[in-house]
mmCIF file of C-alpha atoms in Angstrom:
data_model
loop_
_atom_site.group_PDB
_atom_site.id
_atom_site.type_symbol
_atom_site.label_atom_id
_atom_site.label_comp_id
_atom_site.label_asym_id
_atom_site.label_seq_id
_atom_site.Cartn_x
_atom_site.Cartn_y
_atom_site.Cartn_z
ATOM 1 C CA MET A 1257 0.000 0.000 0.000
ATOM 2 C CA ILE A 1258 1.421 3.364 -1.007
ATOM 3 C CA PRO A 1259 1.449 5.842 1.970
ATOM 4 C CA ARG A 1260 -0.599 8.991 1.456
ATOM 5 C CA ARG A 1261 1.505 12.100 1.051
ATOM 6 C CA ARG A 1262 0.429 15.199 2.953
ATOM 7 C CA ASN A 1263 -0.074 18.365 0.983
ATOM 8 C CA PRO A 1264 2.606 20.865 2.189
ATOM 9 C CA LEU A 1265 0.459 23.801 1.037
ATOM 10 C CA ARG A 1266 -2.466 22.636 3.142
ATOM 11 C CA ARG A 1267 -0.173 22.093 6.134
ATOM 12 C CA ARG A 1268 1.251 25.621 5.852
ATOM 13 C CA PHE A 1269 -2.241 27.101 5.506
ATOM 14 C CA ALA A 1270 -3.400 25.316 8.673
ATOM 15 C CA GLN A 1271 -0.314 26.567 10.542
ATOM 16 C CA ALA A 1272 -0.951 30.112 9.355
ATOM 17 C CA VAL A 1273 -4.608 29.978 10.462
ATOM 18 C CA GLY A 1274 -3.579 28.637 13.873
ATOM 19 C CA THR A 1275 -0.939 31.330 14.302
ATOM 20 C CA LEU A 1276 -3.399 34.063 13.273
ATOM 21 C CA GLY A 1277 -5.977 32.755 15.746
ATOM 22 C CA SER A 1278 -3.397 32.780 18.534
ATOM 23 C CA LEU A 1279 -2.372 36.337 17.686
ATOM 24 C CA LEU A 1280 -6.004 37.507 17.634
ATOM 25 C CA ALA A 1281 -6.690 35.879 21.008
ATOM 26 C CA LEU A 1282 -3.527 37.455 22.426
ATOM 27 C CA ALA A 1283 -4.473 40.849 20.999
ATOM 28 C CA ARG A 1284 -7.979 40.633 22.436
ATOM 29 C CA THR A 1285 -6.578 39.677 25.838
ATOM 30 C CA ASP A 1286 -4.138 42.592 25.645
ATOM 31 C CA VAL A 1287 -6.890 45.047 24.685
ATOM 32 C CA GLN A 1288 -9.048 43.865 27.552
ATOM 33 C CA ALA A 1289 -6.106 44.287 29.914
ATOM 34 C CA GLN A 1290 -5.667 47.835 28.628
ATOM 35 C CA VAL A 1291 -9.213 48.823 29.656
ATOM 36 C CA ARG A 1292 -8.836 49.890 33.261
ATOM 37 C CA LEU A 1293 -10.140 52.398 35.757
ATOM 38 C CA VAL A 1294 -7.572 55.015 36.817
ATOM 39 C CA PRO A 1295 -7.753 58.253 38.838
ATOM 40 C CA ASP A 1296 -7.285 61.145 36.406
ATOM 41 C CA GLU A 1297 -7.955 64.076 38.733
ATOM 42 C CA ARG A 1298 -7.849 64.943 42.423
ATOM 43 C CA GLU A 1299 -10.225 67.543 43.848
ATOM 44 C CA LEU A 1300 -10.393 69.304 47.216
ATOM 45 C CA GLY A 1301 -13.546 71.224 48.081
ATOM 46 C CA LEU A 1302 -15.035 73.450 50.758
ATOM 47 C CA SER A 1303 -18.747 74.253 50.731
ATOM 48 C CA THR A 1304 -21.566 75.493 52.895
ATOM 49 C CA GLN A 1305 -25.060 74.041 53.196
ATOM 50 C CA VAL A 1306 -28.129 76.170 53.850
ATOM 51 C CA GLY A 1307 -31.250 74.263 54.835
ATOM 52 C CA LEU A 1308 -34.402 74.618 52.765
ATOM 53 C CA GLY A 1309 -36.583 74.435 55.871
ATOM 54 C CA SER A 1310 -36.343 74.307 59.644
ATOM 55 C CA PRO A 1311 -36.707 70.948 61.466
ATOM 56 C CA ALA A 1312 -40.303 70.617 62.710
ATOM 57 C CA ARG A 1313 -42.176 68.551 65.372
ATOM 58 C CA PHE A 1314 -40.005 69.741 68.269
ATOM 59 C CA VAL A 1315 -40.718 71.749 71.407
ATOM 60 C CA PRO A 1316 -39.303 74.332 71.338
ATOM 61 C CA ASN A 1317 -39.347 74.390 67.550
ATOM 62 C CA SER A 1318 -36.407 75.487 65.365
ATOM 63 C CA GLU A 1319 -36.866 79.098 64.328
ATOM 64 C CA ARG A 1320 -34.295 79.088 61.503
ATOM 65 C CA ALA A 1321 -33.101 76.686 58.834
ATOM 66 C CA ALA A 1322 -30.125 74.443 59.576
ATOM 67 C CA VAL A 1323 -26.679 75.441 58.262
ATOM 68 C CA GLY A 1324 -23.459 73.503 57.826
ATOM 69 C CA VAL A 1325 -19.963 73.429 56.378
ATOM 70 C CA GLU A 1326 -18.366 70.544 54.490
ATOM 71 C CA ALA A 1327 -14.814 69.669 53.411
ATOM 72 C CA SER A 1328 -14.361 66.976 50.755
ATOM 73 C CA PHE A 1329 -11.767 65.088 48.723
ATOM 74 C CA ASN A 1330 -12.466 62.984 45.632
ATOM 75 C CA ARG A 1331 -10.854 61.392 42.594
ATOM 76 C CA LEU A 1332 -12.266 61.393 39.092
ATOM 77 C CA LEU A 1333 -12.305 57.772 37.905
ATOM 78 C CA VAL A 1334 -11.749 57.335 34.174
ATOM 79 C CA ARG A 1335 -11.895 54.265 31.972
ATOM 80 C CA GLN A 1336 -8.820 54.073 29.763
ATOM 81 C CA GLN A 1337 -8.136 51.921 26.737
ATOM 82 C CA ASN A 1338 -4.562 51.886 25.412
ATOM 83 C CA GLY A 1339 -3.939 55.094 27.344
ATOM 84 C CA VAL A 1340 -6.959 56.920 25.855
ATOM 85 C CA PRO A 1341 -9.930 57.924 28.089
ATOM 86 C CA CYS A 1342 -13.205 56.242 27.107
ATOM 87 C CA GLY A 1343 -16.583 55.401 28.564
ATOM 88 C CA PRO A 1344 -18.427 57.082 31.473
ATOM 89 C CA LEU A 1345 -16.866 59.153 34.253
ATOM 90 C CA ALA A 1346 -17.512 59.087 37.993
ATOM 91 C CA ARG A 1347 -16.102 60.496 41.206
ATOM 92 C CA ALA A 1348 -15.415 58.611 44.428
ATOM 93 C CA GLY A 1349 -14.462 60.403 47.614
ATOM 94 C CA VAL A 1350 -14.987 61.254 51.264
ATOM 95 C CA PHE A 1351 -16.261 64.296 53.139
ATOM 96 C CA ALA A 1352 -16.449 65.603 56.713
ATOM 97 C CA GLN A 1353 -19.152 68.011 57.807
ATOM 98 C CA ALA A 1354 -20.319 70.069 60.767
ATOM 99 C CA TYR A 1355 -24.000 70.988 61.046
ATOM 100 C CA SER A 1356 -26.000 73.300 63.307
ATOM 101 C CA PHE A 1357 -29.726 72.631 63.489
ATOM 102 C CA ARG A 1358 -30.387 76.090 65.004
ATOM 103 C CA ASN A 1359 -32.141 74.405 67.939
ATOM 104 C CA PRO A 1360 -29.548 74.021 70.727
ATOM 105 C CA ALA A 1361 -32.022 72.889 73.383
ATOM 106 C CA VAL A 1362 -33.434 69.902 71.440
ATOM 107 C CA LEU A 1363 -31.179 69.058 68.470
ATOM 108 C CA GLY A 1364 -27.849 70.780 69.132
ATOM 109 C CA HIS A 1365 -25.329 70.147 66.353
ATOM 110 C CA SER A 1366 -23.798 67.232 64.459
ATOM 111 C CA LEU A 1367 -20.380 66.131 63.218
ATOM 112 C CA GLY A 1368 -20.271 63.562 60.442
ATOM 113 C CA ALA A 1369 -18.237 61.843 57.743
ATOM 114 C CA ALA A 1370 -19.274 59.790 54.726
ATOM 115 C CA LEU A 1371 -18.114 58.094 51.553
ATOM 116 C CA PHE A 1372 -19.752 59.210 48.334
ATOM 117 C CA TYR A 1373 -20.013 58.045 44.743
ATOM 118 C CA GLU A 1374 -20.839 60.509 41.999
ATOM 119 C CA PRO A 1375 -21.480 59.426 38.371
ATOM 120 C CA GLN A 1376 -21.183 62.287 35.885
ATOM 121 C CA LEU A 1377 -24.484 62.789 34.072
ATOM 122 C CA PHE A 1378 -23.307 65.198 31.357
ATOM 123 C CA SER A 1379 -20.777 67.932 30.638
ATOM 124 C CA TRP A 1380 -20.772 70.903 28.304
ATOM 125 C CA GLY A 1381 -17.741 73.154 27.969
ATOM 126 C CA ARG A 1382 -16.668 74.210 31.458
ATOM 127 C CA LEU A 1383 -19.845 72.855 33.067
ATOM 128 C CA ALA A 1384 -20.276 69.324 34.426
ATOM 129 C CA VAL A 1385 -23.325 67.927 36.262
ATOM 130 C CA SER A 1386 -23.289 64.777 38.397
ATOM 131 C CA GLY A 1387 -25.515 62.841 40.774
ATOM 132 C CA ARG A 1388 -24.286 61.889 44.242
ATOM 133 C CA ILE A 1389 -25.175 59.111 46.674
ATOM 134 C CA LEU A 1390 -23.533 58.895 50.109
ATOM 135 C CA ALA A 1391 -23.375 56.765 53.253
ATOM 136 C CA GLY A 1392 -21.573 57.410 56.529
ATOM 137 C CA VAL A 1393 -21.953 58.154 60.252
ATOM 138 C CA SER A 1394 -22.816 61.258 62.259
ATOM 139 C CA TYR A 1395 -22.559 62.288 65.911
ATOM 140 C CA VAL A 1396 -25.499 64.345 67.250
ATOM 141 C CA SER A 1397 -24.904 66.327 70.437
ATOM 142 C CA ARG A 1398 -28.553 66.294 71.623
ATOM 143 C CA HIS A 1399 -30.692 63.163 71.401
ATOM 144 C CA TYR A 1400 -33.764 61.777 73.140
ATOM 145 C CA ASN A 1401 -33.786 61.576 76.908
ATOM 146 C CA ALA A 1402 -36.970 60.875 78.859
ATOM 147 C CA GLU A 1403 -36.088 63.491 81.484
ATOM 148 C CA THR A 1404 -33.912 66.149 79.828
ATOM 149 C CA ASN A 1405 -34.975 65.985 76.157
ATOM 150 C CA PRO A 1406 -38.377 64.248 75.861
ATOM 151 C CA THR A 1407 -39.591 66.093 72.728
ATOM 152 C CA ASN A 1408 -36.758 64.855 70.503
ATOM 153 C CA ARG A 1409 -38.508 61.839 68.985
ATOM 154 C CA ALA A 1410 -36.364 61.985 65.842
ATOM 155 C CA ILE A 1411 -32.923 61.051 67.211
ATOM 156 C CA GLY A 1412 -32.626 58.301 69.815
ATOM 157 C CA THR A 1413 -28.826 57.900 70.006
ATOM 158 C CA ALA A 1414 -25.743 60.070 69.792
ATOM 159 C CA LEU A 1415 -24.237 58.007 66.940
ATOM 160 C CA ASN A 1416 -26.370 57.681 63.808
ATOM 161 C CA GLY A 1417 -26.189 56.538 60.212
ATOM 162 C CA LEU A 1418 -25.955 59.248 57.548
ATOM 163 C CA ILE A 1419 -27.336 58.637 54.055
ATOM 164 C CA GLY A 1420 -28.252 60.979 51.244
ATOM 165 C CA ALA A 1421 -28.362 61.906 47.587
ATOM 166 C CA GLY A 1422 -27.896 65.070 45.558
ATOM 167 C CA LEU A 1423 -27.458 66.784 42.222
ATOM 168 C CA LEU A 1424 -24.290 68.888 41.857
ATOM 169 C CA ALA A 1425 -22.921 71.191 39.155
ATOM 170 C CA ARG A 1426 -19.268 72.211 38.733
ATOM 171 C CA TYR A 1427 -18.143 75.166 36.629
ATOM 172 C CA VAL A 1428 -14.478 75.960 35.874
ATOM 173 C CA VAL A 1429 -13.932 79.651 36.714
ATOM 174 C CA ALA A 1430 -10.103 79.676 36.494
ATOM 175 C CA PRO A 1431 -7.308 77.128 35.881
ATOM 176 C CA GLY A 1432 -7.520 74.643 38.745
ATOM 177 C CA TRP A 1433 -10.619 76.220 40.317
ATOM 178 C CA ARG A 1434 -14.334 75.408 40.097
ATOM 179 C CA LEU A 1435 -17.550 76.816 41.475
ATOM 180 C CA LEU A 1436 -19.706 74.108 43.082
ATOM 181 C CA ALA A 1437 -23.490 74.401 43.471
ATOM 182 C CA GLY A 1438 -26.361 71.976 43.889
ATOM 183 C CA LEU A 1439 -29.139 70.450 45.951
ATOM 184 C CA GLU A 1440 -28.591 67.700 48.519
ATOM 185 C CA GLY A 1441 -30.815 65.768 50.859
ATOM 186 C CA LYS A 1442 -29.407 63.930 53.896
ATOM 187 C CA HIS A 1443 -31.137 61.678 56.408
ATOM 188 C CA LEU A 1444 -30.009 60.928 59.982
ATOM 189 C CA SER A 1445 -31.193 57.749 61.667
ATOM 190 C CA ASN A 1446 -29.943 54.983 63.943
ATOM 191 C CA ALA A 1447 -31.911 52.445 61.855
ATOM 192 C CA GLY A 1448 -33.946 51.222 64.805
ATOM 193 C CA VAL A 1449 -30.990 50.333 67.024
ATOM 194 C CA ARG A 1450 -32.699 52.330 69.779
ATOM 195 C CA LEU A 1451 -36.079 54.023 69.992
ATOM 196 C CA PRO A 1452 -37.473 56.594 69.378
ATOM 197 C CA ASN A 1453 -36.119 56.869 65.862
ATOM 198 C CA GLN A 1454 -38.286 58.892 63.494
ATOM 199 C CA GLY A 1455 -35.151 60.198 61.763
ATOM 200 C CA LEU A 1456 -34.221 63.709 60.668
ATOM 201 C CA ASN A 1457 -34.149 65.027 57.089
ATOM 202 C CA THR A 1458 -31.907 67.943 56.091
ATOM 203 C CA PRO A 1459 -32.552 69.093 52.493
ATOM 204 C CA ALA A 1460 -30.129 71.905 51.671
ATOM 205 C CA LEU A 1461 -28.676 74.154 49.011
ATOM 206 C CA THR A 1462 -24.920 73.614 48.555
ATOM 207 C CA VAL A 1463 -22.529 76.356 47.404
ATOM 208 C CA GLY A 1464 -18.728 76.217 47.469
ATOM 209 C CA MET A 1465 -15.386 76.182 45.675
ATOM 210 C CA THR A 1466 -13.090 73.322 44.697
ATOM 211 C CA TYR A 1467 -9.429 73.108 43.722
ATOM 212 C CA PHE A 1468 -8.378 70.359 41.305
ATOM 213 C CA THR A 1469 -5.241 68.954 39.712
ATOM 214 C CA GLY A 1470 -5.107 66.866 36.537
ATOM 215 C CA ALA A 1471 -7.453 66.705 33.561
ATOM 216 C CA SER A 1472 -10.965 67.928 34.333
ATOM 217 C CA GLY A 1473 -14.182 66.147 33.429
ATOM 218 C CA ALA A 1474 -14.972 68.918 30.948
ATOM 219 C CA GLN A 1475 -11.658 68.272 29.149
ATOM 220 C CA LEU A 1476 -12.576 64.583 28.912
ATOM 221 C CA ALA A 1477 -16.116 65.226 27.693
ATOM 222 C CA LYS A 1478 -15.413 64.293 24.048
ATOM 223 C CA ARG A 1479 -13.601 61.046 24.833
ATOM 224 C CA PRO A 1480 -14.141 58.130 22.408
ATOM 225 C CA LYS A 1481 -16.171 55.068 23.253
ATOM 226 C CA CYS A 1482 -14.451 51.927 24.459
ATOM 227 C CA LEU A 1483 -14.283 49.025 21.994
ATOM 228 C CA PRO A 1484 -17.507 46.992 21.802
ATOM 229 C CA GLY A 1485 -17.727 44.353 24.491
ATOM 230 C CA VAL A 1486 -14.749 45.679 26.431
ATOM 231 C CA PRO A 1487 -16.094 48.386 28.814
ATOM 232 C CA GLY A 1488 -18.282 46.005 30.815
ATOM 233 C CA LYS A 1489 -20.554 43.010 30.690
ATOM 234 C CA ARG A 1490 -24.115 43.316 29.437
ATOM 235 C CA LEU A 1491 -25.388 41.020 32.186
ATOM 236 C CA LEU A 1492 -24.839 41.134 35.940
ATOM 237 C CA ALA A 1493 -25.672 38.669 38.688
ATOM 238 C CA ARG A 1494 -25.204 39.101 42.434
ATOM 239 C CA MET A 1495 -25.833 37.072 45.581
ATOM 240 C CA VAL A 1496 -25.266 38.757 48.951
ATOM 241 C CA MET A 1497 -26.013 38.094 52.608
ATOM 242 C CA LEU A 1498 -27.663 40.845 54.669
ATOM 243 C CA GLY A 1499 -27.189 41.564 58.356
ATOM 244 C CA SER A 1500 -28.735 44.165 60.646
ATOM 245 C CA THR A 1501 -30.295 44.694 64.087
ATOM 246 C CA ARG A 1502 -33.360 46.393 65.533
ATOM 247 C CA VAL A 1503 -34.251 47.262 69.103
ATOM 248 C CA LEU A 1504 -37.719 46.871 70.611
ATOM 249 C CA PRO A 1505 -38.671 49.251 73.423
ATOM 250 C CA ALA A 1506 -39.035 48.123 77.008
ATOM 251 C CA THR A 1507 -42.450 47.103 78.333
ATOM 252 C CA THR A 1508 -43.753 46.572 81.862
ATOM 253 C CA ASP A 1509 -42.479 42.989 81.872
ATOM 254 C CA ARG A 1510 -39.683 43.061 79.253
ATOM 255 C CA PRO A 1511 -36.498 45.172 79.052
ATOM 256 C CA GLU A 1512 -35.347 47.000 75.921
ATOM 257 C CA ARG A 1513 -33.554 44.480 73.709
ATOM 258 C CA GLY A 1514 -31.999 44.229 70.253
ATOM 259 C CA TYR A 1515 -32.839 41.475 67.769
ATOM 260 C CA SER A 1516 -30.935 40.328 64.703
ATOM 261 C CA ILE A 1517 -32.106 40.586 61.093
ATOM 262 C CA TRP A 1518 -30.655 38.224 58.470
ATOM 263 C CA GLY A 1519 -31.383 37.885 54.793
ATOM 264 C CA LEU A 1520 -30.366 36.707 51.335
ATOM 265 C CA ASN A 1521 -30.538 38.951 48.262
ATOM 266 C CA LEU A 1522 -30.408 37.585 44.680
ATOM 267 C CA VAL A 1523 -30.308 40.121 41.822
ATOM 268 C CA GLY A 1524 -29.781 39.985 38.054
ATOM 269 C CA GLY A 1525 -29.575 42.855 35.574
ATOM 270 C CA TYR A 1526 -29.051 43.932 31.969
ATOM 271 C CA ALA A 1527 -27.051 46.953 30.742
ATOM 272 C CA VAL A 1528 -29.298 49.327 28.806
ATOM 273 C CA TRP A 1529 -26.629 52.016 28.246
ATOM 274 C CA ARG A 1530 -22.923 52.031 29.079
ATOM 275 C CA SER A 1531 -22.724 51.234 32.815
ATOM 276 C CA HIS A 1532 -26.435 51.703 33.536
ATOM 277 C CA TYR A 1533 -28.452 48.570 34.334
ATOM 278 C CA LEU A 1534 -32.077 47.635 34.853
ATOM 279 C CA SER A 1535 -32.139 44.928 37.497
ATOM 280 C CA GLY A 1536 -34.493 42.880 39.598
ATOM 281 C CA GLY A 1537 -34.556 39.910 41.897
ATOM 282 C CA VAL A 1538 -35.786 38.451 45.147
ATOM 283 C CA GLU A 1539 -34.934 38.959 48.809
ATOM 284 C CA VAL A 1540 -35.648 36.592 51.701
ATOM 285 C CA LEU A 1541 -35.587 38.120 55.190
ATOM 286 C CA ASP A 1542 -35.663 36.636 58.679
ATOM 287 C CA ASP A 1543 -36.503 39.575 60.972
ATOM 288 C CA ARG A 1544 -36.234 38.328 64.576
ATOM 289 C CA SER A 1545 -37.400 41.699 65.924
ATOM 290 C CA PHE A 1546 -40.697 41.398 64.038
ATOM 291 C CA ARG A 1547 -41.066 37.816 65.264
ATOM 292 C CA GLU A 1548 -40.838 39.119 68.829
ATOM 293 C CA GLN A 1549 -43.237 41.960 68.010
ATOM 294 C CA LEU A 1550 -45.797 39.453 66.713
ATOM 295 C CA ARG A 1551 -45.375 37.389 69.864
ATOM 296 C CA ARG A 1552 -46.099 40.448 71.995
ATOM 297 C CA TRP A 1553 -49.196 41.258 69.948
ATOM 298 C CA HIS A 1554 -50.685 37.765 69.740
ATOM 299 C CA GLY A 1555 -49.209 35.989 72.756
ATOM 300 C CA SER A 1556 -47.587 33.284 70.616
ATOM 301 C CA TYR A 1557 -45.114 32.967 67.746
ATOM 302 C CA GLN A 1558 -46.511 33.654 64.272
ATOM 303 C CA PRO A 1559 -45.062 33.233 60.744
ATOM 304 C CA HIS A 1560 -42.726 36.215 60.376
ATOM 305 C CA ARG A 1561 -40.395 35.607 57.423
ATOM 306 C CA GLN A 1562 -40.705 37.795 54.344
ATOM 307 C CA VAL A 1563 -40.101 37.281 50.616
ATOM 308 C CA THR A 1564 -39.790 40.440 48.514
ATOM 309 C CA MET A 1565 -39.693 41.010 44.762
ATOM 310 C CA LEU A 1566 -37.269 43.782 43.721
ATOM 311 C CA ALA A 1567 -37.099 45.918 40.570
ATOM 312 C CA GLY A 1568 -34.973 48.988 39.877
ATOM 313 C CA TYR A 1569 -31.809 50.593 38.558
ATOM 314 C CA GLU A 1570 -28.052 50.263 39.050
ATOM 315 C CA CYS A 1571 -25.073 52.354 37.955
ATOM 316 C CA TRP A 1572 -21.596 50.797 38.010
ATOM 317 C CA MET A 1573 -18.312 52.618 37.483
ATOM 318 C CA GLY A 1574 -15.499 50.114 37.694
ATOM 319 C CA PRO A 1575 -15.547 48.564 41.192
ATOM 320 C CA PHE A 1576 -18.137 50.994 42.611
ATOM 321 C CA GLY A 1577 -21.884 50.797 42.179
ATOM 322 C CA LEU A 1578 -25.075 52.351 43.461
ATOM 323 C CA THR A 1579 -28.485 50.684 43.309
ATOM 324 C CA ALA A 1580 -32.077 51.811 43.822
ATOM 325 C CA HIS A 1581 -34.915 49.284 43.963
ATOM 326 C CA MET A 1582 -38.607 49.184 44.777
ATOM 327 C CA GLY A 1583 -39.659 46.177 46.830
ATOM 328 C CA TRP A 1584 -42.999 44.377 47.065
ATOM 329 C CA ASN A 1585 -43.492 41.947 49.956
ATOM 330 C CA VAL A 1586 -45.269 39.050 48.267
ATOM 331 C CA VAL A 1587 -44.860 36.830 51.364
ATOM 332 C CA ARG A 1588 -45.327 38.587 54.696
ATOM 333 C CA PRO A 1589 -47.237 38.338 57.984
ATOM 334 C CA PRO A 1590 -50.858 39.567 57.694
ATOM 335 C CA THR A 1591 -50.182 42.440 60.114
ATOM 336 C CA TYR A 1592 -47.007 43.638 58.347
ATOM 337 C CA ASN A 1593 -47.282 47.133 56.859
ATOM 338 C CA PRO A 1594 -46.377 48.700 54.516
ATOM 339 C CA ILE A 1595 -46.281 46.072 51.773
ATOM 340 C CA THR A 1596 -43.870 48.093 49.600
ATOM 341 C CA TYR A 1597 -40.592 49.860 50.357
ATOM 342 C CA GLN A 1598 -37.488 51.344 48.761
ATOM 343 C CA LYS A 1599 -33.968 49.986 49.001
ATOM 344 C CA TYR A 1600 -30.727 51.831 48.227
ATOM 345 C CA SER A 1601 -27.216 50.348 48.244
ATOM 346 C CA LEU A 1602 -23.671 51.604 47.907
ATOM 347 C CA LEU A 1603 -21.459 48.666 46.865
ATOM 348 C CA ALA A 1604 -17.839 47.897 46.032
ATOM 349 C CA LYS A 1605 -16.676 44.860 44.050
ATOM 350 C CA SER A 1606 -13.198 43.322 43.867
ATOM 351 C CA ARG A 1607 -11.695 41.750 40.733
ATOM 352 C CA SER A 1608 -12.429 38.307 42.153
ATOM 353 C CA GLY A 1609 -16.130 39.180 42.487
ATOM 354 C CA LEU A 1610 -16.220 39.674 46.273
ATOM 355 C CA THR A 1611 -18.878 42.321 46.912
ATOM 356 C CA GLY A 1612 -19.598 44.361 50.048
ATOM 357 C CA GLY A 1613 -21.226 47.586 51.139
ATOM 358 C CA VAL A 1614 -24.184 49.177 52.881
ATOM 359 C CA ALA A 1615 -27.902 48.971 52.065
ATOM 360 C CA VAL A 1616 -30.725 51.111 53.410
ATOM 361 C CA LYS A 1617 -34.335 49.937 53.616
ATOM 362 C CA ALA A 1618 -36.824 52.798 53.780
ATOM 363 C CA TYR A 1619 -40.492 53.641 53.429
ATOM 364 C CA GLY A 1620 -40.675 57.225 52.230
ATOM 365 C CA ASP A 1621 -38.487 59.204 54.648
ATOM 366 C CA ASP A 1622 -38.807 56.539 57.374
ATOM 367 C CA THR A 1623 -35.633 54.415 57.562
ATOM 368 C CA LYS A 1624 -36.520 50.863 58.549
ATOM 369 C CA ASN A 1625 -32.945 49.625 58.973
ATOM 370 C CA ILE A 1626 -29.413 49.874 57.643
ATOM 371 C CA GLN A 1627 -27.926 46.562 56.490
ATOM 372 C CA LEU A 1628 -24.368 45.369 56.023
ATOM 373 C CA VAL A 1629 -23.927 43.530 52.714
ATOM 374 C CA LEU A 1630 -21.399 40.821 51.826
ATOM 375 C CA GLY A 1631 -21.443 38.361 48.948
ATOM 376 C CA TYR A 1632 -20.326 37.612 45.410
ATOM 377 C CA SER A 1633 -20.964 39.081 41.949
ATOM 378 C CA LEU A 1634 -20.525 37.532 38.503
#
């Protein structure tokens, strides 16, 4: 039998195709490695906040609107591909603030600090507008006391959670200097750790100046788009554990006591534009404080676990993300109200997918609890 001779032209063609495929895979890997999130600008700011109304429901009442001062530092985070800026912009930073509620007898003053995340919405010439979400802590000098401060039903502890959102505009007035102006709303609450805890809202007008180094957001406004498929995934999936606590007040036969809250949150989403996602999912919650509340009401333990359907919006800029969801309690105790609520989260994600942050569950301006979040994202 005569052995079959291999065609050298076919062999060389196969080798060339294999080499080309390897080079394309290597190039794609290299391009993906070149798309990264880097700080392109540092900014220091000093601003003042003037309240849009005086805190109500206190005796004596506040006669003037609250005022405050805030110092901040942030970095402009920029996607870069082969050294060229592309994709959306966002700021991540920290601020410290001092606030006077103009009611020294009941509310006193507060000192606080928070982390914030600020996606840029649009820019035009020297003007840039961004949205801000924040989470931190605040010390309040005057809180509820049954003997010395009984009318302060808003703040039950000296240390409270601080959350908020705002819309800010920056305008370059000189090289390295910007005028800052906007509207912000902040909410103080201890998330039910101790009662009473109606919470305190401080909507305010913000005006200040900032000093920056590096390329400004306005200079990066006409950046090109990242290559298709490289800036981020179209789909997201996340599974996180939730943990919190809530205190029930003392009764004639029971002392004041805190109870744990545990839950599991499963969310999936789809990118509708750049780093903006529509997402939804389900949350299962085991609220031991509500179990005890039901026992006090009915004299025996009742079904207390809750299952909630979630739907909303997420914005991700590299490792940082903010989420806003509406929740509908499809499984709940018959006496549980309200049946809907809002949930806001500030999250950070590592390259390995480890995800953590803070979530706030609220009904209108009433904060139900603040939850610590830890889990994994795909």
